[in-house]
Amino acid sequence: MNQMDASVRVLKSTCRMCHGGCSTLLHVNGDRIVRIEGDPDGPLNHGRLCPMGHDALELVYSPARLTHPLVRTGARGEGKWRRASWDEAYERICESIRAIWDRYGREGIAVGTGTGRHHMHWVPRLANMLGTPNSGNPGMAQCFFPRVNIMNLTYGQFAWSDYRGERMPGVLMFWGHNPLTSSPDGEIGFQVLDALKAGPKLIVIDPRKTWLAKQAEVFLQLRPGTDDALALAMLNAIIADRSYDKSFVEKWTYGFDRLAERVRQYTPEWAEPITWVPASKIRAAARLWIDAQPGALEWGCAIEHTPNTIQTVRAISLLPALTGNIDVPGGWCFGMRGVGPFPFLPEVLPEEQRKKRLGADKYRVLSGAGSRVPSSHMPSVFKSMRTGEPYWTKGFLIFGNNALTTYADSRLVRESLMKLDLLVVADLFMTPTCELADVVLPVAAWPELDQVVGMPYFGEDVILAQQKAVQIGECKQDEVVMTELARRLDLPHCEDDLHEILDRVVAPTGMSFKELAAHGPVRLPMKYRKYEENGFATPTGKIELYSTRLEELGYDPLPYYQEPPESPVSRPDLAEVFPYVLTTGARIPVFYHSEFRQLPKLRRGAREPRVEIHPQTAAKHGIARGDWVVISSPRGSIRQRAVLSADIHPNVIHCEHGWWFPEREEPGHGMWESNANMLTDQSPPYDPAMGTYQLRGLLCRIERE
Ligand SMILES: Nc1nc2c(c(=O)[nH]1)N[C@H]1C(S)=C(S)[C@@H](COP(=O)(O)OP(=O)(O)OC[C@H]3O[C@@H](n4cnc5c(=O)[nH]c(N)nc54)[C@H](O)[C@@H]3O)O[C@H]1N2
Ligand SMILES: Nc1nc2c(c(=O)[nH]1)N[C@H]1C(S)=C(S)[C@@H](COP(=O)(O)OP(=O)(O)OC[C@H]3O[C@@H](n4cnc5c(=O)[nH]c(N)nc54)[C@H](O)[C@@H]3O)O[C@H]1N2
Ligand code: SF4
Ligand SMILES: [Mo]
């Protein structure tokens, strides 16, 4: 299609095939998008798109899209449906909700979603409006929010690496994070790529030798699940050789002496047998981190997939504080917070309901006073579906989560969902989770809806709009569905309109939503060293190396090491049968969790699920490249195809996550066959503050099929 064609309109929008942030141009001819391209004026991507962004048009026009509501006719999970009008679907849902309210109370309904998509904030808002304390997603305790909450407690705010360019980072430390592939939470992949051009030193901490690890000055190939030990040993090395910034530490941090006392025991030599990383390399990393400042810490969700999440995140978060390069060009910075507050409506949830939030009494950094966005403890929500303890959850409204593939222990998730009186799933496609629903609702994909996104999350330096370019079938954007349900149920604030809320959120830009959408992204000028005016937003006004807030919440104010509950060290008995350490879900460029396997171009990039094995390890089991391999854990077995790679530690096995086969006709679409969460576990022990379960660093064995 000719770009100059007069009948083609070009709308500015923002890609959200992932968490989002890449500016795009949508070329629209009549009622059809004919082309999607990166916007050269996009402040984060400068015209570039990743493979998923490039394939957005295939998503919009996929013949597999749900285009009208469906109501179940057969038994739950049988796959029998009939088409329904929106009116009938809404009425059916509202009737069931009212019946559950009458019998089980408002807490009988829970609301769920997945990772940070356009409607992320609207889910806890809807829960508050419904009078239920329970909402959450598979990432809340396992992804990003441990970092957000710990940063709030320790620094008073979330910090981001500064790539604006006044000065580029001298050292980049990638900790359990591979942003060139995953690009999460602030569209950082392209920015990292640009930062590399300035030639920073690199430190990479990963059990797999990624492309970044191959470029790194120091690569620490650790045992999955032992990041806490490694971070404590780096703190020990920095403090022991007195290489930290003494004047900054004295003026701007709280509790240094007690931290020094705590980490004295955690020497690099102590950490070596635990982490599998030589002490000399730990010291080299600590030395480089100090010497090559300003430093950018890029940390990912791998550090949040163990039951010692909070103390792991805490220990790592303290490394930048010791350098003094906080809120300086090329360092770890606080955002400019350019959007107005979102109306989560916690005030409409009665206090007696709030107290019933599942997990709030125990996991106070996830659900209670220590949390920026309080969430329920999802394993406890599933348990309440199965057992009625401490009360029944009978209705579950899911807006964008293929729960059967992304929560740990898929079998247990299915067992829980099968007990519900009402399961509603709003999605783009008929997923295995939709198949268990009573009502399935078709939703709009990102080029079909209006929204605002402030990037990076909780920093909001760049304010971007998405705007609706086309209508597909009868699809509606999630926020519109939620608003209509609220109106029919006569919930508080049900008259609030999507566009009024968007206008309020973007008000600090001086524009209305419509004006912002037409104008394109706004990037706020950066002000550095903001803390020099008002200190840090913590009780002591300083960076709390010793956390008074954690102490107040009843947790250890100083970081410590804890061996994962399932590991060769804590369970040598199990390790005799399951000798390898399993890690799951390192991101691949073509899929987003369980998404996009029905899109032909992306699927060509990964036709089948793959397990990564070191060649020596494979040889021991007679496994050759391309063989089907059975991977087993104490929970179950799955099959994936072998990729042999000398880049993975010989004692570590890596499985892709999110696998199902949309092309298969049978119910479940093969989701029991290769889905990594058949191997994981959502039973206790959990992180005492965050309720996190173990997704990485578990035990497994392999054999040729
Ligand atoms: N294409 C694509 N992009 C995505 C996603 C997707 O599904 N697909 N998902 C999005 C979401 S929700 C998230 S949270 C982010 C996650 O993205 P990242 O934070 O980058 O996390 P991962 O890619 O899961 O893992 C990063 C690295 O951690 C390593 N690793 C595995 N176990 C451990 C461990 O125990 N310790 C350490 N130190 N490293 C370990 C892996 O080998 C991998 O190289 O990606 C987002 N972006
Ligand atoms: N084993 C293992 N499990 C993991 C991880 C891992 O590394 N290993 N990573 C975990 C992490 S970090 C996260 S964040 C979670 C992510 O988990 P989720 O974000 O829940 O990902 P999915 O399960 O793929 O569910 C996404 C569903 O939402 C639908 N969808 C996409 N966009 C929209 C939309 O705008 N509206 C609606 N209503 N639906 C939409 C998709 O079609 C898809 O079916 O997974 C976690 N699970
Ligand atoms: S990185 Fe995310 S926002 Fe950017 S093009 Fe890829 S999917 Fe879209
Ligand atoms: Mo995530």
PDB file of C-alpha atoms in Angstrom, residues 438-659:
ATOM      1  CA  ASP A 438     -19.059 -20.460  31.371  1.00  0.00           C
ATOM      2  CA  VAL A 439     -18.832 -17.298  29.317  1.00  0.00           C
ATOM      3  CA  VAL A 440     -16.012 -16.277  26.957  1.00  0.00           C
ATOM      4  CA  LEU A 441     -15.757 -12.609  25.972  1.00  0.00           C
ATOM      5  CA  PRO A 442     -13.911 -11.388  22.848  1.00  0.00           C
ATOM      6  CA  VAL A 443     -11.615  -8.447  23.511  1.00  0.00           C
ATOM      7  CA  ALA A 444      -9.871  -5.804  21.445  1.00  0.00           C
ATOM      8  CA  ALA A 445      -6.159  -6.083  20.619  1.00  0.00           C
ATOM      9  CA  TRP A 446      -3.893  -3.076  21.101  1.00  0.00           C
ATOM     10  CA  PRO A 447      -4.572  -1.280  17.765  1.00  0.00           C
ATOM     11  CA  GLU A 448      -8.295  -1.488  18.540  1.00  0.00           C
ATOM     12  CA  LEU A 449      -8.419   0.469  21.785  1.00  0.00           C
ATOM     13  CA  ASP A 450      -7.740   3.777  23.570  1.00  0.00           C
ATOM     14  CA  GLN A 451      -5.334   3.881  26.519  1.00  0.00           C
ATOM     15  CA  VAL A 452      -2.433   5.726  28.070  1.00  0.00           C
ATOM     16  CA  VAL A 453       0.871   4.229  29.102  1.00  0.00           C
ATOM     17  CA  GLY A 454       3.511   5.937  31.208  1.00  0.00           C
ATOM     18  CA  MET A 455       6.971   4.474  30.639  1.00  0.00           C
ATOM     19  CA  PRO A 456       8.906   3.249  32.465  1.00  0.00           C
ATOM     20  CA  TYR A 457       6.297   1.835  34.823  1.00  0.00           C
ATOM     21  CA  PHE A 458       6.307   3.748  38.107  1.00  0.00           C
ATOM     22  CA  GLY A 459       8.703   6.279  36.588  1.00  0.00           C
ATOM     23  CA  GLU A 460       6.509   7.695  33.828  1.00  0.00           C
ATOM     24  CA  ASP A 461       9.038   9.900  32.052  1.00  0.00           C
ATOM     25  CA  VAL A 462       7.468   9.194  28.678  1.00  0.00           C
ATOM     26  CA  ILE A 463       3.709   9.432  28.265  1.00  0.00           C
ATOM     27  CA  LEU A 464       2.299   7.514  25.326  1.00  0.00           C
ATOM     28  CA  ALA A 465      -1.177   6.955  23.945  1.00  0.00           C
ATOM     29  CA  GLN A 466      -2.751   4.024  22.174  1.00  0.00           C
ATOM     30  CA  GLN A 467      -5.683   4.837  19.955  1.00  0.00           C
ATOM     31  CA  LYS A 468      -8.398   2.791  18.399  1.00  0.00           C
ATOM     32  CA  ALA A 469      -7.869   2.424  14.665  1.00  0.00           C
ATOM     33  CA  VAL A 470     -10.347  -0.314  13.773  1.00  0.00           C
ATOM     34  CA  GLN A 471     -13.169  -2.500  15.063  1.00  0.00           C
ATOM     35  CA  ILE A 472     -12.832  -6.288  14.777  1.00  0.00           C
ATOM     36  CA  GLY A 473     -16.070  -8.298  14.997  1.00  0.00           C
ATOM     37  CA  GLU A 474     -17.889  -7.484  18.207  1.00  0.00           C
ATOM     38  CA  CYS A 475     -14.671  -7.207  20.247  1.00  0.00           C
ATOM     39  CA  LYS A 476     -14.618  -4.676  23.075  1.00  0.00           C
ATOM     40  CA  GLN A 477     -11.716  -3.315  25.038  1.00  0.00           C
ATOM     41  CA  ASP A 478     -11.463  -4.789  28.562  1.00  0.00           C
ATOM     42  CA  GLU A 479     -12.133  -1.468  30.299  1.00  0.00           C
ATOM     43  CA  VAL A 480     -15.411  -1.082  28.409  1.00  0.00           C
ATOM     44  CA  VAL A 481     -16.515  -4.579  29.442  1.00  0.00           C
ATOM     45  CA  MET A 482     -15.666  -3.854  33.073  1.00  0.00           C
ATOM     46  CA  THR A 483     -17.540  -0.555  32.989  1.00  0.00           C
ATOM     47  CA  GLU A 484     -20.630  -2.157  31.493  1.00  0.00           C
ATOM     48  CA  LEU A 485     -20.617  -4.949  34.082  1.00  0.00           C
ATOM     49  CA  ALA A 486     -20.296  -2.315  36.813  1.00  0.00           C
ATOM     50  CA  ARG A 487     -23.270  -0.396  35.414  1.00  0.00           C
ATOM     51  CA  ARG A 488     -25.481  -3.450  35.233  1.00  0.00           C
ATOM     52  CA  LEU A 489     -24.545  -4.382  38.814  1.00  0.00           C
ATOM     53  CA  ASP A 490     -24.976  -0.767  39.956  1.00  0.00           C
ATOM     54  CA  LEU A 491     -21.509  -0.673  41.555  1.00  0.00           C
ATOM     55  CA  PRO A 492     -19.926   2.467  43.041  1.00  0.00           C
ATOM     56  CA  HIS A 493     -18.383   4.789  40.400  1.00  0.00           C
ATOM     57  CA  CYS A 494     -20.092   2.793  37.655  1.00  0.00           C
ATOM     58  CA  GLU A 495     -20.882   6.019  35.813  1.00  0.00           C
ATOM     59  CA  ASP A 496     -17.167   6.894  35.397  1.00  0.00           C
ATOM     60  CA  ASP A 497     -16.329   6.894  31.741  1.00  0.00           C
ATOM     61  CA  LEU A 498     -13.108   5.509  30.206  1.00  0.00           C
ATOM     62  CA  HIS A 499     -12.260   8.748  28.405  1.00  0.00           C
ATOM     63  CA  GLU A 500     -12.898  10.907  31.461  1.00  0.00           C
ATOM     64  CA  ILE A 501     -10.449   8.754  33.387  1.00  0.00           C
ATOM     65  CA  LEU A 502      -7.874   8.920  30.575  1.00  0.00           C
ATOM     66  CA  ASP A 503      -8.228  12.723  30.515  1.00  0.00           C
ATOM     67  CA  ARG A 504      -7.563  12.872  34.246  1.00  0.00           C
ATOM     68  CA  VAL A 505      -4.527  10.595  34.021  1.00  0.00           C
ATOM     69  CA  VAL A 506      -2.877  12.661  31.259  1.00  0.00           C
ATOM     70  CA  ALA A 507      -3.870  16.049  32.741  1.00  0.00           C
ATOM     71  CA  PRO A 508      -0.275  16.832  33.900  1.00  0.00           C
ATOM     72  CA  THR A 509       0.770  16.970  30.221  1.00  0.00           C
ATOM     73  CA  GLY A 510      -1.610  19.915  29.769  1.00  0.00           C
ATOM     74  CA  MET A 511      -3.473  17.954  27.094  1.00  0.00           C
ATOM     75  CA  SER A 512      -6.639  15.908  26.918  1.00  0.00           C
ATOM     76  CA  PHE A 513      -6.341  12.239  25.939  1.00  0.00           C
ATOM     77  CA  LYS A 514      -7.475  13.001  22.379  1.00  0.00           C
ATOM     78  CA  GLU A 515      -4.928  15.819  22.090  1.00  0.00           C
ATOM     79  CA  LEU A 516      -2.140  13.610  23.415  1.00  0.00           C
ATOM     80  CA  ALA A 517      -3.070  10.829  20.989  1.00  0.00           C
ATOM     81  CA  ALA A 518      -2.886  13.235  18.054  1.00  0.00           C
ATOM     82  CA  HIS A 519       0.293  14.894  19.338  1.00  0.00           C
ATOM     83  CA  GLY A 520       2.271  11.695  20.011  1.00  0.00           C
ATOM     84  CA  PRO A 521       4.603  10.796  22.893  1.00  0.00           C
ATOM     85  CA  VAL A 522       5.613  13.369  25.473  1.00  0.00           C
ATOM     86  CA  ARG A 523       9.002  13.044  27.140  1.00  0.00           C
ATOM     87  CA  LEU A 524       9.574  15.047  30.302  1.00  0.00           C
ATOM     88  CA  PRO A 525      12.874  16.813  30.870  1.00  0.00           C
ATOM     89  CA  MET A 526      14.956  15.039  33.490  1.00  0.00           C
ATOM     90  CA  LYS A 527      15.979  16.516  36.781  1.00  0.00           C
ATOM     91  CA  TYR A 528      18.804  14.632  38.531  1.00  0.00           C
ATOM     92  CA  ARG A 529      19.684  14.337  42.255  1.00  0.00           C
ATOM     93  CA  LYS A 530      16.107  15.086  43.266  1.00  0.00           C
ATOM     94  CA  TYR A 531      16.759  13.672  46.728  1.00  0.00           C
ATOM     95  CA  GLU A 532      19.031  16.619  47.558  1.00  0.00           C
ATOM     96  CA  GLU A 533      15.885  18.723  47.993  1.00  0.00           C
ATOM     97  CA  ASN A 534      13.648  16.500  50.077  1.00  0.00           C
ATOM     98  CA  GLY A 535      15.682  13.399  50.900  1.00  0.00           C
ATOM     99  CA  PHE A 536      14.409   9.915  50.067  1.00  0.00           C
ATOM    100  CA  ALA A 537      10.732   9.050  50.672  1.00  0.00           C
ATOM    101  CA  THR A 538      11.495   6.590  53.480  1.00  0.00           C
ATOM    102  CA  PRO A 539      10.857   6.988  57.228  1.00  0.00           C
ATOM    103  CA  THR A 540      14.494   8.065  57.821  1.00  0.00           C
ATOM    104  CA  GLY A 541      14.681  10.190  54.657  1.00  0.00           C
ATOM    105  CA  LYS A 542      17.642   8.051  53.571  1.00  0.00           C
ATOM    106  CA  ILE A 543      18.237   4.904  51.562  1.00  0.00           C
ATOM    107  CA  GLU A 544      17.476   2.279  54.173  1.00  0.00           C
ATOM    108  CA  LEU A 545      20.234  -0.332  54.057  1.00  0.00           C
ATOM    109  CA  TYR A 546      18.584  -1.367  57.304  1.00  0.00           C
ATOM    110  CA  SER A 547      14.877  -1.276  56.490  1.00  0.00           C
ATOM    111  CA  THR A 548      12.794   0.247  59.273  1.00  0.00           C
ATOM    112  CA  ARG A 549       9.634  -0.467  57.273  1.00  0.00           C
ATOM    113  CA  LEU A 550      10.423  -4.183  56.920  1.00  0.00           C
ATOM    114  CA  GLU A 551      11.202  -4.289  60.632  1.00  0.00           C
ATOM    115  CA  GLU A 552       7.873  -2.639  61.403  1.00  0.00           C
ATOM    116  CA  LEU A 553       6.104  -5.171  59.167  1.00  0.00           C
ATOM    117  CA  GLY A 554       7.714  -7.989  61.166  1.00  0.00           C
ATOM    118  CA  TYR A 555      10.429  -9.041  58.698  1.00  0.00           C
ATOM    119  CA  ASP A 556      14.203  -9.113  58.876  1.00  0.00           C
ATOM    120  CA  PRO A 557      15.394  -5.555  58.154  1.00  0.00           C
ATOM    121  CA  LEU A 558      18.660  -6.903  56.731  1.00  0.00           C
ATOM    122  CA  PRO A 559      19.115  -9.303  53.790  1.00  0.00           C
ATOM    123  CA  TYR A 560      20.025 -12.927  54.370  1.00  0.00           C
ATOM    124  CA  TYR A 561      20.668 -16.112  52.389  1.00  0.00           C
ATOM    125  CA  GLN A 562      18.232 -18.992  52.280  1.00  0.00           C
ATOM    126  CA  GLU A 563      18.666 -22.126  50.234  1.00  0.00           C
ATOM    127  CA  PRO A 564      15.666 -22.777  47.912  1.00  0.00           C
ATOM    128  CA  PRO A 565      13.385 -25.461  49.413  1.00  0.00           C
ATOM    129  CA  GLU A 566      13.915 -27.788  46.429  1.00  0.00           C
ATOM    130  CA  SER A 567      17.575 -27.892  45.444  1.00  0.00           C
ATOM    131  CA  PRO A 568      20.511 -30.304  45.398  1.00  0.00           C
ATOM    132  CA  VAL A 569      21.615 -28.781  48.723  1.00  0.00           C
ATOM    133  CA  SER A 570      18.301 -28.736  50.618  1.00  0.00           C
ATOM    134  CA  ARG A 571      16.994 -32.033  49.164  1.00  0.00           C
ATOM    135  CA  PRO A 572      19.962 -34.349  48.470  1.00  0.00           C
ATOM    136  CA  ASP A 573      17.503 -37.270  48.721  1.00  0.00           C
ATOM    137  CA  LEU A 574      15.439 -35.923  45.794  1.00  0.00           C
ATOM    138  CA  ALA A 575      18.576 -34.941  43.887  1.00  0.00           C
ATOM    139  CA  GLU A 576      19.547 -38.613  43.662  1.00  0.00           C
ATOM    140  CA  VAL A 577      16.518 -39.163  41.433  1.00  0.00           C
ATOM    141  CA  PHE A 578      16.296 -35.653  39.946  1.00  0.00           C
ATOM    142  CA  PRO A 579      19.973 -34.665  39.572  1.00  0.00           C
ATOM    143  CA  TYR A 580      19.704 -31.473  37.473  1.00  0.00           C
ATOM    144  CA  VAL A 581      18.682 -27.938  38.343  1.00  0.00           C
ATOM    145  CA  LEU A 582      15.735 -26.775  36.263  1.00  0.00           C
ATOM    146  CA  THR A 583      15.074 -23.240  35.138  1.00  0.00           C
ATOM    147  CA  THR A 584      12.069 -22.286  33.024  1.00  0.00           C
ATOM    148  CA  GLY A 585      10.808 -19.454  30.931  1.00  0.00           C
ATOM    149  CA  ALA A 586      13.875 -17.511  29.743  1.00  0.00           C
ATOM    150  CA  ARG A 587      12.142 -15.353  27.131  1.00  0.00           C
ATOM    151  CA  ILE A 588      12.348 -16.012  23.416  1.00  0.00           C
ATOM    152  CA  PRO A 589      11.776 -13.244  20.857  1.00  0.00           C
ATOM    153  CA  VAL A 590       8.700 -14.675  19.108  1.00  0.00           C
ATOM    154  CA  PHE A 591       6.234 -15.486  21.885  1.00  0.00           C
ATOM    155  CA  TYR A 592       4.792 -13.628  24.826  1.00  0.00           C
ATOM    156  CA  HIS A 593       4.228 -16.257  27.515  1.00  0.00           C
ATOM    157  CA  SER A 594       1.484 -18.529  26.130  1.00  0.00           C
ATOM    158  CA  GLU A 595       0.631 -16.114  23.293  1.00  0.00           C
ATOM    159  CA  PHE A 596       1.122 -16.003  19.524  1.00  0.00           C
ATOM    160  CA  ARG A 597       1.526 -19.703  18.744  1.00  0.00           C
ATOM    161  CA  GLN A 598      -1.392 -19.339  16.323  1.00  0.00           C
ATOM    162  CA  LEU A 599       0.360 -16.584  14.332  1.00  0.00           C
ATOM    163  CA  PRO A 600       2.168 -18.288  11.417  1.00  0.00           C
ATOM    164  CA  LYS A 601       5.106 -15.900  11.037  1.00  0.00           C
ATOM    165  CA  LEU A 602       6.029 -15.893  14.717  1.00  0.00           C
ATOM    166  CA  ARG A 603       5.435 -19.622  14.993  1.00  0.00           C
ATOM    167  CA  ARG A 604       7.954 -20.182  12.233  1.00  0.00           C
ATOM    168  CA  GLY A 605      10.522 -18.775  14.681  1.00  0.00           C
ATOM    169  CA  ALA A 606       9.760 -21.564  17.188  1.00  0.00           C
ATOM    170  CA  ARG A 607       7.595 -24.350  15.866  1.00  0.00           C
ATOM    171  CA  GLU A 608       8.077 -26.637  18.831  1.00  0.00           C
ATOM    172  CA  PRO A 609       8.938 -26.360  22.508  1.00  0.00           C
ATOM    173  CA  ARG A 610      12.651 -26.559  23.189  1.00  0.00           C
ATOM    174  CA  VAL A 611      14.718 -27.756  26.121  1.00  0.00           C
ATOM    175  CA  GLU A 612      18.280 -26.485  26.390  1.00  0.00           C
ATOM    176  CA  ILE A 613      20.884 -29.038  27.513  1.00  0.00           C
ATOM    177  CA  HIS A 614      24.683 -28.949  27.683  1.00  0.00           C
ATOM    178  CA  PRO A 615      26.205 -31.374  25.088  1.00  0.00           C
ATOM    179  CA  GLN A 616      28.111 -33.336  27.782  1.00  0.00           C
ATOM    180  CA  THR A 617      24.934 -33.794  29.764  1.00  0.00           C
ATOM    181  CA  ALA A 618      22.981 -34.807  26.677  1.00  0.00           C
ATOM    182  CA  ALA A 619      25.671 -37.340  25.764  1.00  0.00           C
ATOM    183  CA  LYS A 620      25.325 -38.992  29.179  1.00  0.00           C
ATOM    184  CA  HIS A 621      21.694 -39.696  28.355  1.00  0.00           C
ATOM    185  CA  GLY A 622      22.165 -40.598  24.703  1.00  0.00           C
ATOM    186  CA  ILE A 623      20.310 -37.453  23.638  1.00  0.00           C
ATOM    187  CA  ALA A 624      21.115 -35.916  20.254  1.00  0.00           C
ATOM    188  CA  ARG A 625      20.130 -32.538  18.866  1.00  0.00           C
ATOM    189  CA  GLY A 626      16.446 -32.490  17.894  1.00  0.00           C
ATOM    190  CA  ASP A 627      15.458 -35.555  19.920  1.00  0.00           C
ATOM    191  CA  TRP A 628      12.281 -35.384  21.947  1.00  0.00           C
ATOM    192  CA  VAL A 629      13.283 -35.326  25.604  1.00  0.00           C
ATOM    193  CA  VAL A 630      11.129 -36.169  28.605  1.00  0.00           C
ATOM    194  CA  ILE A 631      11.779 -33.723  31.419  1.00  0.00           C
ATOM    195  CA  SER A 632      10.472 -34.840  34.810  1.00  0.00           C
ATOM    196  CA  SER A 633      10.216 -33.197  38.196  1.00  0.00           C
ATOM    197  CA  PRO A 634       8.656 -34.575  41.395  1.00  0.00           C
ATOM    198  CA  ARG A 635       5.322 -33.173  40.058  1.00  0.00           C
ATOM    199  CA  GLY A 636       5.169 -34.627  36.556  1.00  0.00           C
ATOM    200  CA  SER A 637       6.708 -34.954  33.102  1.00  0.00           C
ATOM    201  CA  ILE A 638       6.632 -33.003  29.850  1.00  0.00           C
ATOM    202  CA  ARG A 639       8.283 -33.380  26.457  1.00  0.00           C
ATOM    203  CA  GLN A 640      10.293 -30.781  24.570  1.00  0.00           C
ATOM    204  CA  ARG A 641      12.817 -30.987  21.734  1.00  0.00           C
ATOM    205  CA  ALA A 642      16.525 -30.974  22.588  1.00  0.00           C
ATOM    206  CA  VAL A 643      18.697 -28.003  21.757  1.00  0.00           C
ATOM    207  CA  LEU A 644      22.302 -28.778  22.649  1.00  0.00           C
ATOM    208  CA  SER A 645      24.245 -25.754  23.787  1.00  0.00           C
ATOM    209  CA  ALA A 646      27.591 -25.325  25.485  1.00  0.00           C
ATOM    210  CA  ASP A 647      26.238 -21.985  26.740  1.00  0.00           C
ATOM    211  CA  ILE A 648      24.168 -23.539  29.500  1.00  0.00           C
ATOM    212  CA  HIS A 649      25.763 -24.821  32.713  1.00  0.00           C
ATOM    213  CA  PRO A 650      26.172 -28.617  32.443  1.00  0.00           C
ATOM    214  CA  ASN A 651      24.093 -29.165  35.595  1.00  0.00           C
ATOM    215  CA  VAL A 652      21.235 -26.896  34.505  1.00  0.00           C
ATOM    216  CA  ILE A 653      18.288 -27.690  32.229  1.00  0.00           C
ATOM    217  CA  HIS A 654      16.231 -24.905  30.714  1.00  0.00           C
ATOM    218  CA  CYS A 655      12.640 -25.428  29.454  1.00  0.00           C
ATOM    219  CA  GLU A 656      10.553 -22.932  27.514  1.00  0.00           C
ATOM    220  CA  HIS A 657       7.290 -21.951  29.225  1.00  0.00           C
ATOM    221  CA  GLY A 658       3.756 -21.192  28.033  1.00  0.00           C
ATOM    222  CA  TRP A 659       3.432 -24.033  25.509  1.00  0.00           C
TER     223      TRP A 659
END
